[in-house]
Short mmCIF file of C-alpha atoms in Angstrom, two decimals:
data_model
loop_
_atom_site.label_atom_id
_atom_site.label_comp_id
_atom_site.label_asym_id
_atom_site.label_seq_id
_atom_site.Cartn_x
_atom_site.Cartn_y
_atom_site.Cartn_z
CA UNK A 1 0.04 0.10 0.10
CA UNK A 2 1.49 3.64 -0.96
CA UNK A 3 1.54 6.66 1.08
CA UNK A 4 -1.16 7.95 -0.62
CA UNK A 5 -3.67 4.68 -0.42
CA UNK A 6 -1.95 5.20 4.05
CA UNK A 7 -3.89 8.64 4.29
CA UNK A 8 -7.39 8.09 2.23
CA UNK A 9 -7.92 4.71 4.44
CA UNK A 10 -6.51 5.54 7.96
CA UNK A 11 -9.63 3.58 9.11
CA UNK A 12 -9.02 0.41 7.55
CA UNK A 13 -4.98 1.02 8.17
CA UNK A 14 -5.87 0.51 11.75
CA UNK A 15 -8.35 -2.26 11.67
CA UNK A 16 -5.47 -4.12 9.89
CA UNK A 17 -2.93 -3.40 12.37
CA UNK A 18 -5.54 -4.76 15.21
CA UNK A 19 -5.22 -7.95 12.89
CA UNK A 20 -1.87 -8.38 12.71
CA UNK A 21 -2.16 -8.02 16.47
CA UNK A 22 -4.09 -10.89 16.70
CA UNK A 23 -1.49 -12.87 14.24
CA UNK A 24 1.20 -12.11 16.37
CA UNK A 25 -0.16 -13.38 19.58
CA UNK A 26 -1.09 -16.42 17.73
CA UNK A 27 2.00 -16.85 16.18
CA UNK A 28 3.76 -16.63 19.02
CA UNK A 29 1.89 -19.43 20.86
CA UNK A 30 2.88 -21.73 18.18
CA UNK A 31 5.63 -20.00 15.89
CA UNK A 32 7.26 -23.54 15.07
CA UNK A 33 4.61 -24.90 12.91
CA UNK A 34 3.12 -21.39 10.97
CA UNK A 35 6.79 -20.75 9.85
CA UNK A 36 7.04 -24.55 8.90
CA UNK A 37 3.70 -23.92 7.09
CA UNK A 38 4.48 -21.12 5.51
CA UNK A 39 8.21 -22.10 4.41
CA UNK A 40 6.48 -24.87 3.04
CA UNK A 41 4.53 -23.02 1.10
CA UNK A 42 6.69 -20.22 -0.22
CA UNK A 43 9.28 -23.12 -1.54
CA UNK A 44 6.17 -24.26 -3.49
CA UNK A 45 5.93 -21.62 -4.83
CA UNK A 46 9.14 -21.15 -5.73
CA UNK A 47 9.26 -24.63 -7.24
CA UNK A 48 6.33 -23.66 -9.50
CA UNK A 49 7.57 -20.60 -10.88
CA UNK A 50 10.81 -21.93 -11.86
CA UNK A 51 9.25 -25.33 -13.67
CA UNK A 52 6.86 -22.71 -15.33
CA UNK A 53 10.03 -20.14 -16.60
CA UNK A 54 11.95 -23.30 -17.38
CA UNK A 55 9.20 -24.90 -19.54
CA UNK A 56 8.53 -21.09 -21.42
CA UNK A 57 12.22 -20.96 -22.07
CA UNK A 58 12.76 -24.76 -23.10
CA UNK A 59 9.62 -24.28 -25.86
CA UNK A 60 11.50 -21.27 -27.51
CA UNK A 61 14.44 -23.53 -28.21
CA UNK A 62 14.40 -25.18 -31.81
CA UNK A 63 15.10 -29.99 -31.51
CA UNK A 64 17.91 -29.28 -33.72
CA UNK A 65 19.96 -26.53 -31.67
CA UNK A 66 18.64 -29.19 -28.37
CA UNK A 67 20.70 -31.96 -29.93
CA UNK A 68 23.53 -30.08 -31.28
CA UNK A 69 24.04 -28.47 -27.46
CA UNK A 70 24.17 -31.79 -25.91
CA UNK A 71 25.86 -33.51 -28.53
CA UNK A 72 28.32 -30.36 -27.71
CA UNK A 73 28.65 -30.97 -24.48
CA UNK A 74 29.79 -34.80 -24.46
CA UNK A 75 32.50 -34.56 -27.22
CA UNK A 76 33.81 -31.24 -24.62
CA UNK A 77 35.20 -34.08 -22.18
CA UNK A 78 38.99 -35.49 -21.50
CA UNK A 79 39.49 -38.75 -22.76
CA UNK A 80 40.60 -40.77 -19.97
CA UNK A 81 43.33 -42.20 -21.44
CA UNK A 82 44.99 -38.26 -22.70
CA UNK A 83 44.70 -37.52 -19.15
CA UNK A 84 46.02 -40.33 -17.56
CA UNK A 85 48.99 -39.56 -19.77
CA UNK A 86 49.00 -35.66 -19.31
CA UNK A 87 49.00 -36.27 -15.53
CA UNK A 88 51.94 -38.78 -14.61
CA UNK A 89 53.91 -36.22 -16.77
CA UNK A 90 52.79 -33.18 -15.08
CA UNK A 91 52.80 -35.00 -11.87
CA UNK A 92 56.33 -35.89 -12.01
CA UNK A 93 57.86 -32.08 -13.05
CA UNK A 94 55.89 -30.69 -9.81
CA UNK A 95 57.03 -33.56 -7.59
CA UNK A 96 60.88 -33.34 -8.68
CA UNK A 97 61.20 -29.22 -8.99
CA UNK A 98 59.69 -29.16 -5.13
CA UNK A 99 62.32 -31.44 -4.21
CA UNK A 100 64.97 -29.23 -6.16
CA UNK A 101 63.30 -25.47 -4.55
CA UNK A 102 63.13 -27.80 -1.24
CA UNK A 103 67.06 -28.70 -1.09
CA UNK A 104 67.81 -25.57 -3.11
CA UNK A 105 70.03 -23.56 -0.66
CA UNK A 106 71.77 -20.49 -3.25
CA UNK A 107 68.10 -18.91 -2.49
CA UNK A 108 66.47 -20.39 0.60
CA UNK A 109 63.29 -18.41 0.28
CA UNK A 110 61.36 -20.82 -2.20
CA UNK A 111 62.40 -23.28 0.29
CA UNK A 112 59.33 -23.95 2.46
CA UNK A 113 57.72 -23.74 -1.41
CA UNK A 114 54.58 -25.70 -1.82
CA UNK A 115 52.17 -26.05 -4.63
CA UNK A 116 48.20 -24.93 -4.79
CA UNK A 117 46.15 -26.55 -7.62
CA UNK A 118 44.48 -24.17 -9.81
CA UNK A 119 42.95 -23.57 -12.48
CA UNK A 120 39.89 -25.32 -15.57
CA UNK A 121 41.74 -28.80 -15.26
CA UNK A 122 41.17 -29.21 -11.38
CA UNK A 123 37.74 -27.14 -11.45
CA UNK A 124 36.65 -30.69 -13.63
CA UNK A 125 35.86 -28.12 -16.38
CA UNK A 126 38.64 -28.18 -18.77
CA UNK A 127 37.58 -28.94 -22.54
CA UNK A 128 39.10 -30.51 -25.41
CA UNK A 129 42.00 -31.85 -24.28
CA UNK A 130 44.19 -31.79 -21.55
CA UNK A 131 46.90 -29.50 -22.41
CA UNK A 132 47.13 -26.21 -20.33
CA UNK A 133 48.00 -26.27 -16.53
CA UNK A 134 47.87 -23.79 -13.59
CA UNK A 135 50.03 -24.04 -10.55
CA UNK A 136 50.39 -21.53 -8.10
CA UNK A 137 53.60 -21.68 -6.50
CA UNK A 138 52.65 -20.32 -2.73
CA UNK A 139 55.09 -18.99 -0.61
CA UNK A 140 54.95 -17.67 2.83
CA UNK A 141 55.22 -14.13 3.41
CA UNK A 142 55.89 -12.40 7.01
CA UNK A 143 52.88 -12.35 9.42
CA UNK A 144 51.96 -8.91 8.64
CA UNK A 145 52.12 -6.55 5.96
CA UNK A 146 50.93 -3.15 4.43
CA UNK A 147 48.88 -3.51 1.33
CA UNK A 148 48.46 -0.12 -0.51
CA UNK A 149 45.43 -1.09 -2.74
CA UNK A 150 46.13 1.01 -6.37
CA UNK A 151 43.36 0.57 -8.29
CA UNK A 152 39.51 -0.44 -7.17
CA UNK A 153 40.97 -3.89 -4.96
CA UNK A 154 42.96 -5.85 -7.82
CA UNK A 155 46.40 -4.40 -7.64
CA UNK A 156 48.07 -3.51 -4.35
CA UNK A 157 51.76 -1.87 -3.13
CA UNK A 158 53.28 -4.67 -0.36
CA UNK A 159 55.50 -3.51 1.83
CA UNK A 160 56.75 -4.94 5.42
CA UNK A 161 55.89 -3.38 8.55
CA UNK A 162 59.40 -3.78 10.06
CA UNK A 163 62.65 -5.09 8.63
CA UNK A 164 63.26 -8.90 8.71
CA UNK A 165 66.27 -11.01 8.63
CA UNK A 166 63.99 -13.34 6.62
CA UNK A 167 65.26 -15.16 3.16
CA UNK A 168 62.42 -12.63 1.75
CA UNK A 169 65.22 -9.65 2.26
CA UNK A 170 66.50 -10.38 -1.11
CA UNK A 171 62.86 -9.24 -2.42
CA UNK A 172 62.44 -6.12 -1.05
CA UNK A 173 63.42 -2.36 -3.10
CA UNK A 174 65.76 -0.40 -1.72
CA UNK A 175 63.41 1.86 0.26
CA UNK A 176 63.75 -1.19 2.72
CA UNK A 177 60.09 -2.12 2.63
CA UNK A 178 58.39 -2.97 -0.31
CA UNK A 179 58.28 -6.29 -2.14
CA UNK A 180 59.84 -6.96 -5.84
CA UNK A 181 57.01 -8.46 -7.55
CA UNK A 182 59.63 -7.90 -11.19
CA UNK A 183 62.41 -9.48 -8.73
CA UNK A 184 60.70 -12.73 -7.38
CA UNK A 185 59.17 -13.70 -10.49
CA UNK A 186 62.85 -13.38 -12.72
CA UNK A 187 63.27 -15.47 -9.92
CA UNK A 188 61.65 -18.26 -10.40
CA UNK A 189 62.61 -18.46 -13.92
CA UNK A 190 66.29 -18.59 -13.26
CA UNK A 191 65.63 -22.06 -10.74
CA UNK A 192 63.58 -23.21 -13.19
CA UNK A 193 65.94 -22.49 -15.91
CA UNK A 194 68.47 -24.58 -12.93
CA UNK A 195 66.08 -27.28 -12.40
CA UNK A 196 65.32 -28.21 -16.19
CA UNK A 197 69.44 -28.99 -16.89
CA UNK A 198 69.03 -32.04 -14.95
CA UNK A 199 65.70 -33.50 -15.32
CA UNK A 200 64.37 -35.97 -17.68
CA UNK A 201 60.65 -36.32 -18.33
CA UNK A 202 59.93 -40.00 -17.90
CA UNK A 203 58.72 -39.96 -21.15
CA UNK A 204 62.04 -39.77 -22.61
CA UNK A 205 60.49 -38.73 -26.60
CA UNK A 206 59.43 -35.12 -24.58
CA UNK A 207 61.23 -32.35 -23.27
CA UNK A 208 60.25 -29.30 -21.30
CA UNK A 209 60.86 -25.56 -22.37
CA UNK A 210 60.68 -22.32 -20.58
CA UNK A 211 58.79 -19.80 -22.75
CA UNK A 212 59.67 -16.23 -23.64
CA UNK A 213 58.23 -14.16 -20.55
CA UNK A 214 55.34 -12.53 -21.90
CA UNK A 215 54.44 -9.12 -20.72
CA UNK A 216 52.03 -8.43 -17.16
CA UNK A 217 52.29 -12.19 -17.29
CA UNK A 218 52.41 -13.63 -13.36
CA UNK A 219 53.26 -16.45 -15.09
CA UNK A 220 56.65 -19.12 -16.23
CA UNK A 221 54.77 -20.87 -18.54
CA UNK A 222 56.37 -23.84 -20.34
CA UNK A 223 55.93 -26.13 -23.01
CA UNK A 224 56.05 -30.08 -22.69
CA UNK A 225 57.53 -30.90 -26.72
CA UNK A 226 59.10 -33.80 -28.47
CA UNK A 227 63.03 -34.62 -28.44
CA UNK A 228 62.81 -33.70 -32.54
CA UNK A 229 63.16 -30.48 -33.54
CA UNK A 230 60.53 -28.10 -34.21
CA UNK A 231 58.11 -30.36 -33.09
CA UNK A 232 54.86 -28.91 -31.72
CA UNK A 233 53.73 -28.26 -27.95
CA UNK A 234 52.27 -31.26 -25.85
CA UNK A 235 51.53 -29.01 -22.93
CA UNK A 236 51.88 -26.06 -22.02
CA UNK A 237 51.89 -25.33 -17.77
CA UNK A 238 51.58 -22.08 -15.77
CA UNK A 239 53.95 -21.76 -12.65
CA UNK A 240 53.12 -18.99 -10.96
CA UNK A 241 54.36 -17.71 -7.82
CA UNK A 242 52.21 -16.58 -4.61
CA UNK A 243 52.60 -14.68 -1.73
CA UNK A 244 50.10 -16.39 1.24
CA UNK A 245 49.26 -13.53 3.44
CA UNK A 246 48.84 -15.07 7.03
CA UNK A 247 45.34 -15.72 7.81
CA UNK A 248 45.09 -13.57 11.04
CA UNK A 249 45.64 -10.35 8.80
CA UNK A 250 42.52 -11.16 6.81
CA UNK A 251 41.62 -9.69 3.62
CA UNK A 252 42.15 -6.14 2.64
CA UNK A 253 39.82 -3.78 3.76
CA UNK A 254 38.30 -3.05 0.49
CA UNK A 255 36.85 -6.88 -0.29
CA UNK A 256 35.99 -7.72 3.20
CA UNK A 257 32.02 -7.25 2.24
CA UNK A 258 32.82 -10.31 -0.44
CA UNK A 259 30.73 -11.67 -3.15
CA UNK A 260 27.12 -12.08 -2.52
CA UNK A 261 26.75 -15.78 -2.61
CA UNK A 262 24.75 -16.24 0.88
CA UNK A 263 21.30 -16.90 -0.93
CA UNK A 264 23.24 -19.76 -2.97
CA UNK A 265 25.78 -21.32 -1.10
CA UNK A 266 24.59 -20.12 2.30
CA UNK A 267 26.78 -18.53 5.76
CA UNK A 268 28.34 -21.25 6.47
CA UNK A 269 30.14 -21.09 3.05
CA UNK A 270 30.86 -17.75 3.29
CA UNK A 271 32.25 -17.99 6.51
CA UNK A 272 34.78 -20.64 5.29
CA UNK A 273 35.34 -18.82 2.06
CA UNK A 274 36.36 -15.09 3.95
CA UNK A 275 38.71 -17.62 6.55
CA UNK A 276 40.53 -18.93 3.33
CA UNK A 277 44.10 -17.00 3.00
CA UNK A 278 44.94 -14.33 0.36
CA UNK A 279 47.40 -15.12 -2.11
CA UNK A 280 48.83 -12.70 -4.34
CA UNK A 281 51.02 -12.95 -7.80
CA UNK A 282 53.72 -10.92 -9.37
CA UNK A 283 51.81 -9.12 -12.03
CA UNK A 284 52.18 -5.45 -13.30
CA UNK A 285 49.48 -4.06 -14.35
CA UNK A 286 48.39 -2.85 -17.44
CA UNK A 287 48.91 0.72 -19.39
CA UNK A 288 51.76 3.14 -19.90
CA UNK A 289 53.61 5.58 -17.89
CA UNK A 290 52.90 4.00 -15.08
CA UNK A 291 54.01 5.23 -11.64
CA UNK A 292 56.99 3.49 -9.27
CA UNK A 293 54.06 1.94 -7.13
CA UNK A 294 52.59 0.30 -10.33
CA UNK A 295 56.04 -1.15 -11.81
CA UNK A 296 56.48 -3.51 -8.49
CA UNK A 297 52.27 -4.13 -8.15
CA UNK A 298 51.44 -7.62 -7.20
CA UNK A 299 47.38 -8.14 -8.16
CA UNK A 300 45.00 -10.70 -5.58
CA UNK A 301 44.57 -14.44 -6.70
CA UNK A 302 41.25 -15.86 -5.77
CA UNK A 303 42.31 -18.94 -7.71
CA UNK A 304 41.89 -20.97 -5.26
CA UNK A 305 38.78 -19.93 -3.83
CA UNK A 306 37.24 -19.96 -7.23
CA UNK A 307 38.12 -24.39 -7.18
CA UNK A 308 36.35 -24.42 -3.77
CA UNK A 309 32.59 -22.62 -5.31
CA UNK A 310 33.03 -25.01 -8.76
CA UNK A 311 34.02 -28.14 -7.24
CA UNK A 312 30.89 -27.66 -4.52
CA UNK A 313 28.18 -25.59 -6.71
CA UNK A 314 24.98 -26.69 -5.27
CA UNK A 315 23.75 -24.62 -2.88
CA UNK A 316 21.91 -27.77 -1.54
CA UNK A 317 25.25 -29.27 -0.63
CA UNK A 318 24.81 -32.80 -2.36
CA UNK A 319 24.30 -31.28 -5.31
CA UNK A 320 26.34 -33.91 -8.22
CA UNK A 321 27.16 -36.18 -5.33
CA UNK A 322 27.31 -40.22 -5.95
CA UNK A 323 23.61 -40.35 -5.36
CA UNK A 324 22.51 -36.70 -5.73
CA UNK A 325 20.50 -35.16 -8.29
CA UNK A 326 22.81 -34.14 -11.00
CA UNK A 327 23.45 -30.43 -12.29
CA UNK A 328 23.71 -29.01 -15.94
CA UNK A 329 26.14 -25.99 -13.83
CA UNK A 330 29.61 -27.37 -15.36
CA UNK A 331 28.34 -28.13 -18.58
CA UNK A 332 27.63 -24.87 -19.32
CA UNK A 333 30.36 -22.95 -17.99
CA UNK A 334 32.57 -25.93 -20.58
CA UNK A 335 30.13 -24.53 -23.58
CA UNK A 336 30.90 -20.91 -23.21
CA UNK A 337 34.66 -22.01 -22.57
CA UNK A 338 34.26 -23.63 -25.76
CA UNK A 339 32.01 -20.63 -27.34
CA UNK A 340 34.92 -18.25 -26.23
CA UNK A 341 37.30 -20.07 -27.62
CA UNK A 342 36.30 -20.62 -31.27
CA UNK A 343 35.09 -17.06 -31.16
CA UNK A 344 39.35 -15.89 -30.53
CA UNK A 345 40.20 -18.88 -32.82
CA UNK A 346 37.50 -16.97 -35.61
CA UNK A 347 38.34 -13.36 -35.05
CA UNK A 348 41.88 -13.49 -33.10
CA UNK A 349 42.42 -9.72 -33.92
CA UNK A 350 38.92 -7.84 -33.06
CA UNK A 351 38.61 -10.43 -29.78
CA UNK A 352 42.58 -10.50 -28.48
CA UNK A 353 41.32 -9.16 -24.92
CA UNK A 354 39.08 -11.37 -25.05
CA UNK A 355 39.49 -14.64 -22.23
CA UNK A 356 37.94 -17.50 -20.50
CA UNK A 357 37.68 -15.42 -17.19
CA UNK A 358 35.43 -13.25 -18.56
CA UNK A 359 33.41 -16.58 -19.28
CA UNK A 360 34.20 -17.41 -15.46
CA UNK A 361 33.06 -14.31 -14.12
CA UNK A 362 29.98 -14.08 -15.97
CA UNK A 363 29.26 -17.42 -14.73
CA UNK A 364 29.68 -16.86 -11.04
CA UNK A 365 27.53 -14.03 -11.60
CA UNK A 366 24.54 -15.74 -12.81
CA UNK A 367 24.99 -18.89 -10.33
CA UNK A 368 24.48 -16.12 -7.94
CA UNK A 369 21.00 -14.94 -9.20
CA UNK A 370 19.88 -18.27 -10.42
CA UNK A 371 21.19 -20.13 -6.71
CA UNK A 372 18.56 -22.90 -6.74
CA UNK A 373 19.42 -26.13 -7.70
CA UNK A 374 16.05 -26.72 -9.32
CA UNK A 375 17.28 -23.37 -11.70
CA UNK A 376 19.86 -25.95 -12.75
CA UNK A 377 18.44 -28.96 -13.73
CA UNK A 378 20.14 -31.82 -15.97
CA UNK A 379 18.07 -32.01 -18.22
CA UNK A 380 17.25 -28.30 -18.93
CA UNK A 381 21.21 -28.05 -20.20
CA UNK A 382 19.95 -25.99 -23.33
CA UNK A 383 17.76 -23.60 -21.80
CA UNK A 384 20.67 -22.72 -19.15
CA UNK A 385 23.40 -22.64 -21.34
CA UNK A 386 21.14 -20.04 -23.53
CA UNK A 387 20.34 -17.95 -20.31
CA UNK A 388 24.31 -17.93 -19.21
CA UNK A 389 25.30 -16.80 -23.26
CA UNK A 390 22.42 -14.05 -22.54
CA UNK A 391 23.99 -12.81 -19.68
CA UNK A 392 27.28 -12.60 -21.12
CA UNK A 393 26.49 -10.69 -24.28
CA UNK A 394 24.12 -8.10 -21.78
CA UNK A 395 26.87 -7.79 -19.43
CA UNK A 396 29.39 -6.51 -22.91
CA UNK A 397 26.36 -4.25 -23.81
CA UNK A 398 25.98 -1.90 -21.11
CA UNK A 399 30.34 -2.32 -21.03
CA UNK A 400 29.85 -3.86 -17.90
CA UNK A 401 31.14 -7.14 -15.95
CA UNK A 402 32.38 -6.27 -12.04
CA UNK A 403 35.04 -8.72 -10.87
CA UNK A 404 33.40 -11.37 -8.47
CA UNK A 405 35.05 -10.70 -5.61
CA UNK A 406 36.49 -7.15 -6.37
CA UNK A 407 33.19 -5.38 -7.61
CA UNK A 408 34.68 -2.08 -7.99
CA UNK A 409 37.16 -3.66 -10.66
CA UNK A 410 34.94 -3.53 -14.50
CA UNK A 411 36.37 -5.85 -16.25
CA UNK A 412 34.96 -4.56 -19.56
CA UNK A 413 35.71 -1.24 -18.78
CA UNK A 414 37.68 1.04 -21.88
CA UNK A 415 41.40 0.18 -19.93
CA UNK A 416 41.23 -2.69 -20.06
CA UNK A 417 38.83 -4.00 -22.68
CA UNK A 418 38.67 -1.31 -25.98
CA UNK A 419 35.09 -0.11 -26.93
CA UNK A 420 35.24 -1.37 -30.27
CA UNK A 421 36.20 -5.06 -29.32
CA UNK A 422 33.38 -4.53 -26.93
CA UNK A 423 31.16 -3.59 -29.54
CA UNK A 424 32.31 -6.73 -31.64
CA UNK A 425 31.79 -9.00 -29.59
CA UNK A 426 28.36 -7.85 -28.40
CA UNK A 427 27.93 -8.26 -32.41
CA UNK A 428 29.44 -11.65 -32.34
CA UNK A 429 27.59 -13.14 -29.90
CA UNK A 430 24.19 -11.43 -30.95
CA UNK A 431 25.15 -13.30 -34.38
CA UNK A 432 25.66 -16.80 -32.59
CA UNK A 433 22.62 -16.84 -30.94
CA UNK A 434 20.79 -15.62 -33.70
CA UNK A 435 22.30 -18.86 -36.16
CA UNK A 436 21.63 -21.23 -33.57
CA UNK A 437 25.36 -21.53 -32.42
CA UNK A 438 27.55 -22.24 -35.65
CA UNK A 439 30.36 -22.77 -33.50
CA UNK A 440 29.12 -25.06 -31.76
CA UNK A 441 28.20 -26.97 -34.59
CA UNK A 442 29.99 -29.83 -35.79
CA UNK A 443 31.49 -28.92 -39.59
CA UNK A 444 29.47 -30.68 -42.32
CA UNK A 445 31.59 -34.00 -43.74
CA UNK A 446 33.47 -33.01 -46.94
CA UNK A 447 33.76 -35.46 -49.97
CA UNK A 448 37.03 -35.38 -51.80
CA UNK A 449 35.64 -35.76 -54.94
CA UNK A 450 33.58 -32.38 -54.51
CA UNK A 451 35.08 -29.77 -52.47
CA UNK A 452 33.03 -27.26 -51.34
CA UNK A 453 33.17 -24.05 -52.75
CA UNK A 454 31.66 -20.44 -52.42
CA UNK A 455 28.05 -20.08 -54.35
CA UNK A 456 29.51 -17.51 -56.67
CA UNK A 457 32.22 -19.15 -57.57
CA UNK A 458 29.65 -22.52 -58.58
CA UNK A 459 27.42 -19.90 -60.63
CA UNK A 460 30.11 -18.32 -62.38
CA UNK A 461 30.62 -19.30 -66.29
CA UNK A 462 34.43 -20.36 -65.49
CA UNK A 463 32.89 -23.17 -63.31
CA UNK A 464 29.92 -24.33 -65.11
CA UNK A 465 32.88 -24.76 -68.23
CA UNK A 466 34.98 -26.60 -65.81
CA UNK A 467 31.91 -28.69 -64.63
CA UNK A 468 30.98 -29.75 -67.75
CA UNK A 469 34.48 -30.94 -68.60
CA UNK A 470 35.01 -32.81 -66.09
CA UNK A 471 31.46 -34.76 -66.96
CA UNK A 472 33.06 -35.27 -70.86
CA UNK A 473 36.24 -36.76 -68.97
CA UNK A 474 34.56 -39.21 -66.69
CA UNK A 475 32.32 -40.30 -69.13
CA UNK A 476 35.76 -40.92 -72.02
CA UNK A 477 37.16 -42.57 -68.86
CA UNK A 478 34.44 -44.62 -68.57
CA UNK A 479 34.19 -45.53 -72.69
CA UNK A 480 37.74 -46.41 -72.70
CA UNK A 481 37.06 -49.20 -69.28
CA UNK A 482 33.68 -50.24 -70.89
CA UNK A 483 36.09 -51.28 -74.63
CA UNK A 484 39.34 -52.84 -72.90
CA UNK A 485 36.59 -55.06 -70.74
CA UNK A 486 34.70 -56.42 -73.72
CA UNK A 487 38.55 -56.65 -75.74
CA UNK A 488 39.39 -59.15 -72.69
CA UNK A 489 36.23 -60.99 -73.00
CA UNK A 490 35.91 -61.58 -76.62
CA UNK A 491 39.55 -62.86 -76.77
CA UNK A 492 38.27 -65.17 -73.56
#
């Protein structure tokens, strides 16, 4: 009831207050039964709305598109044979590198390091082949640090509060307190190269190579190649040194509100997430004419938290367990990753700034809004995926994709994602939705005797003449074969 209605109906309002007081009195006498009944009614109403919404969305999807989506998601799964070989090679590299670092005396800072498995492979949403692995090499920081935010909360300058004699002192700048991200990354490169000089891959047909450093990348990237020269890359590994902040310090003040996951994952899980430590990786901010602070910046990483969220993704806490109801959340993310990968292959220059993390961030936002497990029913995969795809398009159209953990940082701002490229992305996504997701469809089979050509070429006079000549040649060849066969039969 609005303010105008309250002023026009004072007697009716007072009567409603009397009724409300009576209901409150009854509620005090029997609060459990009344609360439970209302709760059941609310849940039933919500389920009816979700079922009607899902049925309405499903009706607008063609059967062909439904089949294409379901068929494609099955082909995205990694084969167990390939997974076993890749896991064996990568695990052997990781274990031996860790042994090397712990025994290494010329840089004691990395002796206490340990690995933290992150990324799509360990989240079980890797697509196609197990050819990319992300590994964070966590190293301990002092118990108290001064974290100075350089933007909305993603990039920081890290200073020691007091001087120390611990091994981390080797990476402090001349001012005596600022930790150098560039020096830590350079030392990681040096140690990995030193390790590879004496390391032998279990599969002797392969070797590890350290790639050239990429601008603004926090990772030491390695490629597994065949021992033959100029061979293609088989596996790529991003090894990222990560500074682990002591849990007693907590998250930086700009992040302590955290993402909105209470309706989806609940308050208990949210408290567990907030109790996890922070990690900072040596990533430099983008842009020119950077200040001295930005040149030695660290970026906060939520890879370990994203892994926890995606692996425990249901609000009922039993979703996708062995004997529980299966959902389609992960399959939707895999399909979106596949589509983004296809767009980047088709438009490498126009969509160079697009990456899978934009899809992952959209996915997390969508999960927070569509938080009920029933909204992600396994049989509703096509509907849910198209909903997720539309969310990505809406974010691009509004030029606003807030970082899931740092909402002040817009991943679609013009500073990090040019407007021209963003407009191109909007059109590309709209074309995919309008044309029935052609990038997810398998290519049509092509006969080797009849190569596919453009319609203009097929209708040109030259193509018609060539086709006629081919037909004549085929007829002449057939006649010659028949004459030879007749001659053979006659002489026999």
